[in-house]
Amino acid sequence: MKIMVVYYSAYGHVHRMAEAVAEGAREIAGAEVLMRRVPETLPEEVLKKIGVFDAQQAFAHIPICAVEELAAADAIIFGTPTRFGNMCGQMRSFLDGTGGLWAKGALVGKVGSVFTSTGTQHGGQESTILSFHTTLLHHGMIIVGLPYSFQGQTRNDEITGGSPYGASTIAGAGNDRWPSENELAGARFQGRHVAEIAARLFR
């Protein structure tokens, strides 16, 4: 059973969440978990100007995803930062290249799930995940979120990401807030939950 974690990360917050998602998925026996990044679309000079280039070097060792790889996965967990309440342009560009897979029905019946990051507490985490689901539904995927059996999303003693739609984190206006232990726990739970459901389907 193959689980893919496919994401885009600018400053590293989504990458940190992706690592936790992969950790959770690996807890399920028989799961082969692969981490992949989607291609960058911004030129290097722009990345350097906005302070992203150096940050991305920390996870530059993660291979770039080829669209064709998706067809071999039993479950795909996508991670994207939020841009104005929607997925980032890099992820949108990558998904727009999956038309050939759609034409062949290559992703029909596979498990799909989404996690995200925003700069602010109410920066569009839920709308990003829900609008992402539209693409997965067009591909015929089976959508899995983050159920309330992960009790960390009901706590109110701290500001935290996480909703029934998927795990999330808050990066802060200056991108200086990193995923809390509760947010990472939600990501691990989601990875494990997706892998459990994929395992049942795989059997």
mmCIF file of C-alpha atoms in Angstrom:
data_model
loop_
_atom_site.group_PDB
_atom_site.id
_atom_site.type_symbol
_atom_site.label_atom_id
_atom_site.label_comp_id
_atom_site.label_asym_id
_atom_site.label_seq_id
_atom_site.Cartn_x
_atom_site.Cartn_y
_atom_site.Cartn_z
ATOM 1 C CA MET A 1 0.000 0.000 0.000
ATOM 2 C CA LYS A 2 1.476 3.315 -1.087
ATOM 3 C CA ILE A 3 0.712 6.639 0.630
ATOM 4 C CA MET A 4 1.949 9.879 -0.938
ATOM 5 C CA VAL A 5 2.280 13.192 0.921
ATOM 6 C CA VAL A 6 2.386 15.854 -1.791
ATOM 7 C CA TYR A 7 2.864 19.458 -0.715
ATOM 8 C CA TYR A 8 4.159 22.948 -1.358
ATOM 9 C CA SER A 9 5.906 24.872 1.391
ATOM 10 C CA ALA A 10 7.343 28.359 1.244
ATOM 11 C CA TYR A 11 8.893 29.004 4.653
ATOM 12 C CA GLY A 12 8.740 25.454 6.005
ATOM 13 C CA HIS A 13 5.496 25.356 8.009
ATOM 14 C CA VAL A 14 3.686 23.032 5.604
ATOM 15 C CA HIS A 15 6.851 20.948 5.329
ATOM 16 C CA ARG A 16 6.879 20.486 9.129
ATOM 17 C CA MET A 17 3.222 19.422 8.995
ATOM 18 C CA ALA A 18 3.952 17.087 6.063
ATOM 19 C CA GLU A 19 6.626 15.342 8.109
ATOM 20 C CA ALA A 20 4.099 14.774 10.903
ATOM 21 C CA VAL A 21 1.483 13.494 8.425
ATOM 22 C CA ALA A 22 4.044 11.029 7.053
ATOM 23 C CA GLU A 23 4.980 9.920 10.580
ATOM 24 C CA GLY A 24 1.361 9.091 11.312
ATOM 25 C CA ALA A 25 0.872 7.212 8.052
ATOM 26 C CA ARG A 26 3.976 5.100 8.706
ATOM 27 C CA GLU A 27 2.391 3.796 11.926
ATOM 28 C CA ILE A 28 0.105 1.579 9.828
ATOM 29 C CA ALA A 29 1.647 -1.765 8.981
ATOM 30 C CA GLY A 30 2.326 -2.245 5.292
ATOM 31 C CA ALA A 31 2.268 1.448 4.438
ATOM 32 C CA GLU A 32 4.997 2.737 2.132
ATOM 33 C CA VAL A 33 5.011 6.505 2.615
ATOM 34 C CA LEU A 34 6.578 8.851 0.063
ATOM 35 C CA MET A 35 7.022 12.598 0.501
ATOM 36 C CA ARG A 36 6.996 14.775 -2.609
ATOM 37 C CA ARG A 37 7.063 18.533 -3.306
ATOM 38 C CA VAL A 38 5.209 20.181 -6.156
ATOM 39 C CA PRO A 39 7.350 22.245 -8.551
ATOM 40 C CA GLU A 40 8.135 25.862 -7.736
ATOM 41 C CA THR A 41 6.707 28.351 -10.218
ATOM 42 C CA LEU A 42 8.391 31.553 -9.003
ATOM 43 C CA PRO A 43 11.795 32.554 -10.373
ATOM 44 C CA GLU A 44 14.780 32.333 -8.030
ATOM 45 C CA GLU A 45 15.252 36.104 -7.849
ATOM 46 C CA VAL A 46 11.683 36.538 -6.594
ATOM 47 C CA LEU A 47 12.111 33.767 -4.019
ATOM 48 C CA LYS A 48 15.236 35.478 -2.710
ATOM 49 C CA LYS A 49 13.522 38.866 -2.602
ATOM 50 C CA ILE A 50 10.645 37.591 -0.452
ATOM 51 C CA GLY A 51 12.933 35.556 1.810
ATOM 52 C CA VAL A 52 11.750 32.120 0.721
ATOM 53 C CA PHE A 53 14.753 30.773 -1.171
ATOM 54 C CA ASP A 54 16.970 30.151 1.865
ATOM 55 C CA ALA A 55 14.105 28.659 3.862
ATOM 56 C CA GLN A 56 13.342 26.161 1.111
ATOM 57 C CA GLN A 57 16.887 24.802 1.166
ATOM 58 C CA ALA A 58 16.048 22.997 4.413
ATOM 59 C CA PHE A 59 13.721 20.643 2.533
ATOM 60 C CA ALA A 60 15.237 20.781 -0.949
ATOM 61 C CA HIS A 61 16.152 17.099 -0.560
ATOM 62 C CA ILE A 62 12.479 16.114 -0.902
ATOM 63 C CA PRO A 63 11.975 14.979 -4.529
ATOM 64 C CA ILE A 64 9.762 16.953 -6.888
ATOM 65 C CA CYS A 65 6.558 15.094 -7.692
ATOM 66 C CA ALA A 66 5.871 13.923 -11.222
ATOM 67 C CA VAL A 67 2.164 13.931 -12.058
ATOM 68 C CA GLU A 68 2.386 10.319 -13.214
ATOM 69 C CA GLU A 69 3.461 9.206 -9.729
ATOM 70 C CA LEU A 70 -0.006 9.944 -8.355
ATOM 71 C CA ALA A 71 -1.536 7.054 -10.282
ATOM 72 C CA ALA A 72 0.557 4.522 -8.357
ATOM 73 C CA ALA A 73 -0.601 5.726 -4.927
ATOM 74 C CA ASP A 74 -3.462 4.244 -2.934
ATOM 75 C CA ALA A 75 -3.878 7.471 -0.956
ATOM 76 C CA ILE A 76 -2.635 11.020 -1.519
ATOM 77 C CA ILE A 77 -2.466 13.590 1.277
ATOM 78 C CA PHE A 78 -1.993 17.105 -0.101
ATOM 79 C CA GLY A 79 -0.543 20.034 1.821
ATOM 80 C CA THR A 80 -0.735 23.671 0.766
ATOM 81 C CA PRO A 81 -0.372 27.088 2.341
ATOM 82 C CA THR A 82 -3.413 29.321 2.012
ATOM 83 C CA ARG A 83 -3.495 32.187 -0.456
ATOM 84 C CA PHE A 84 -6.566 34.401 -0.008
ATOM 85 C CA GLY A 85 -8.656 31.489 1.260
ATOM 86 C CA ASN A 86 -7.561 29.095 -1.459
ATOM 87 C CA MET A 87 -4.636 26.846 -2.340
ATOM 88 C CA CYS A 88 -1.361 28.417 -3.450
ATOM 89 C CA GLY A 89 -0.603 28.965 -7.130
ATOM 90 C CA GLN A 90 2.120 26.320 -7.176
ATOM 91 C CA MET A 91 -0.334 23.623 -6.074
ATOM 92 C CA ARG A 92 -3.006 24.880 -8.479
ATOM 93 C CA SER A 93 -0.530 24.738 -11.353
ATOM 94 C CA PHE A 94 0.450 21.184 -10.410
ATOM 95 C CA LEU A 95 -3.154 20.014 -10.202
ATOM 96 C CA ASP A 96 -3.970 21.682 -13.512
ATOM 97 C CA GLY A 97 -1.454 19.291 -15.044
ATOM 98 C CA THR A 98 -3.426 16.209 -13.959
ATOM 99 C CA GLY A 99 -5.877 16.321 -16.864
ATOM 100 C CA GLY A 100 -4.358 13.204 -18.407
ATOM 101 C CA LEU A 101 -4.934 11.283 -15.175
ATOM 102 C CA TRP A 102 -8.514 12.567 -15.066
ATOM 103 C CA ALA A 103 -9.140 11.430 -18.652
ATOM 104 C CA LYS A 104 -8.030 7.899 -17.750
ATOM 105 C CA GLY A 105 -9.818 7.850 -14.392
ATOM 106 C CA ALA A 106 -6.461 7.066 -12.822
ATOM 107 C CA LEU A 107 -7.329 8.498 -9.404
ATOM 108 C CA VAL A 108 -10.895 7.185 -9.114
ATOM 109 C CA GLY A 109 -11.415 5.344 -5.832
ATOM 110 C CA LYS A 110 -8.165 6.507 -4.245
ATOM 111 C CA VAL A 111 -8.209 8.220 -0.857
ATOM 112 C CA GLY A 112 -7.577 11.978 -0.876
ATOM 113 C CA SER A 113 -6.974 14.307 2.055
ATOM 114 C CA VAL A 114 -5.748 17.892 2.611
ATOM 115 C CA PHE A 115 -3.918 19.902 5.285
ATOM 116 C CA THR A 116 -2.938 23.561 5.250
ATOM 117 C CA SER A 117 -1.318 26.587 6.871
ATOM 118 C CA THR A 118 -2.364 30.223 7.182
ATOM 119 C CA GLY A 119 -0.687 33.358 8.423
ATOM 120 C CA THR A 120 -3.524 34.299 10.757
ATOM 121 C CA GLN A 121 -5.993 32.464 12.962
ATOM 122 C CA HIS A 122 -8.925 33.089 10.624
ATOM 123 C CA GLY A 123 -6.981 33.232 7.383
ATOM 124 C CA GLY A 124 -9.054 30.779 5.362
ATOM 125 C CA GLN A 125 -7.889 27.362 6.547
ATOM 126 C CA GLU A 126 -11.293 25.742 6.154
ATOM 127 C CA SER A 127 -12.130 27.390 2.809
ATOM 128 C CA THR A 128 -8.755 26.318 1.432
ATOM 129 C CA ILE A 129 -9.330 22.671 2.318
ATOM 130 C CA LEU A 130 -12.973 22.647 1.199
ATOM 131 C CA SER A 131 -12.209 24.280 -2.152
ATOM 132 C CA PHE A 132 -9.325 21.813 -2.628
ATOM 133 C CA HIS A 133 -11.838 18.981 -2.183
ATOM 134 C CA THR A 134 -13.578 20.078 -5.385
ATOM 135 C CA THR A 135 -10.589 19.001 -7.467
ATOM 136 C CA LEU A 136 -10.359 15.678 -5.631
ATOM 137 C CA LEU A 137 -14.049 15.017 -6.268
ATOM 138 C CA HIS A 138 -13.586 15.687 -9.992
ATOM 139 C CA HIS A 139 -10.929 12.973 -9.905
ATOM 140 C CA GLY A 140 -13.345 10.591 -8.185
ATOM 141 C CA MET A 141 -11.309 10.377 -5.012
ATOM 142 C CA ILE A 142 -12.666 9.356 -1.601
ATOM 143 C CA ILE A 143 -12.232 12.356 0.700
ATOM 144 C CA VAL A 144 -11.033 11.854 4.269
ATOM 145 C CA GLY A 145 -10.705 14.645 6.817
ATOM 146 C CA LEU A 146 -9.727 14.906 10.465
ATOM 147 C CA PRO A 147 -12.536 13.407 12.575
ATOM 148 C CA TYR A 148 -13.442 14.615 16.039
ATOM 149 C CA SER A 149 -11.948 11.400 17.399
ATOM 150 C CA PHE A 150 -8.848 13.608 17.343
ATOM 151 C CA GLN A 151 -9.878 15.467 20.458
ATOM 152 C CA GLY A 152 -7.129 18.061 20.104
ATOM 153 C CA GLN A 153 -9.321 20.076 17.767
ATOM 154 C CA THR A 154 -11.918 20.657 20.506
ATOM 155 C CA ARG A 155 -9.530 22.278 22.977
ATOM 156 C CA ASN A 156 -9.942 25.964 23.741
ATOM 157 C CA ASP A 157 -7.009 26.575 26.054
ATOM 158 C CA GLU A 158 -4.779 27.718 23.198
ATOM 159 C CA ILE A 159 -4.952 29.165 19.715
ATOM 160 C CA THR A 160 -4.609 26.168 17.423
ATOM 161 C CA GLY A 161 -5.333 24.975 13.917
ATOM 162 C CA GLY A 162 -7.319 21.895 13.009
ATOM 163 C CA SER A 163 -10.886 21.291 11.845
ATOM 164 C CA PRO A 164 -12.949 18.295 10.721
ATOM 165 C CA TYR A 165 -11.783 19.113 7.191
ATOM 166 C CA GLY A 166 -8.105 18.611 7.931
ATOM 167 C CA ALA A 167 -5.087 19.478 10.040
ATOM 168 C CA SER A 168 -3.738 23.014 9.884
ATOM 169 C CA THR A 169 -1.284 25.376 11.500
ATOM 170 C CA ILE A 170 -0.949 29.131 11.968
ATOM 171 C CA ALA A 171 2.336 30.553 10.727
ATOM 172 C CA GLY A 172 1.891 34.057 12.137
ATOM 173 C CA ALA A 173 2.009 37.369 10.301
ATOM 174 C CA GLY A 174 5.810 37.237 10.238
ATOM 175 C CA ASN A 175 6.002 33.492 9.543
ATOM 176 C CA ASP A 176 7.667 33.103 12.938
ATOM 177 C CA ARG A 177 5.145 30.824 14.640
ATOM 178 C CA TRP A 178 5.843 27.127 14.086
ATOM 179 C CA PRO A 179 3.352 24.244 14.370
ATOM 180 C CA SER A 180 2.425 23.567 17.979
ATOM 181 C CA GLU A 181 2.508 20.064 19.418
ATOM 182 C CA ASN A 182 -1.292 19.961 19.191
ATOM 183 C CA GLU A 183 -1.199 20.888 15.502
ATOM 184 C CA LEU A 184 1.497 18.299 14.801
ATOM 185 C CA ALA A 185 -0.543 15.718 16.707
ATOM 186 C CA GLY A 186 -3.489 16.510 14.432
ATOM 187 C CA ALA A 187 -1.301 16.054 11.373
ATOM 188 C CA ARG A 188 -0.021 12.704 12.651
ATOM 189 C CA PHE A 189 -3.586 11.625 13.428
ATOM 190 C CA GLN A 190 -4.717 12.575 9.927
ATOM 191 C CA GLY A 191 -1.857 10.662 8.311
ATOM 192 C CA ARG A 192 -2.613 7.576 10.363
ATOM 193 C CA HIS A 193 -6.386 7.878 9.771
ATOM 194 C CA VAL A 194 -5.939 8.153 6.000
ATOM 195 C CA ALA A 195 -3.567 5.178 5.976
ATOM 196 C CA GLU A 196 -6.020 3.089 8.036
ATOM 197 C CA ILE A 197 -8.856 3.763 5.600
ATOM 198 C CA ALA A 198 -6.608 3.167 2.580
ATOM 199 C CA ALA A 199 -5.512 -0.140 4.120
ATOM 200 C CA ARG A 200 -9.130 -1.302 4.429
ATOM 201 C CA LEU A 201 -9.782 -0.411 0.787
ATOM 202 C CA PHE A 202 -6.491 -1.961 -0.301
ATOM 203 C CA ARG A 203 -7.431 -5.262 1.334
#
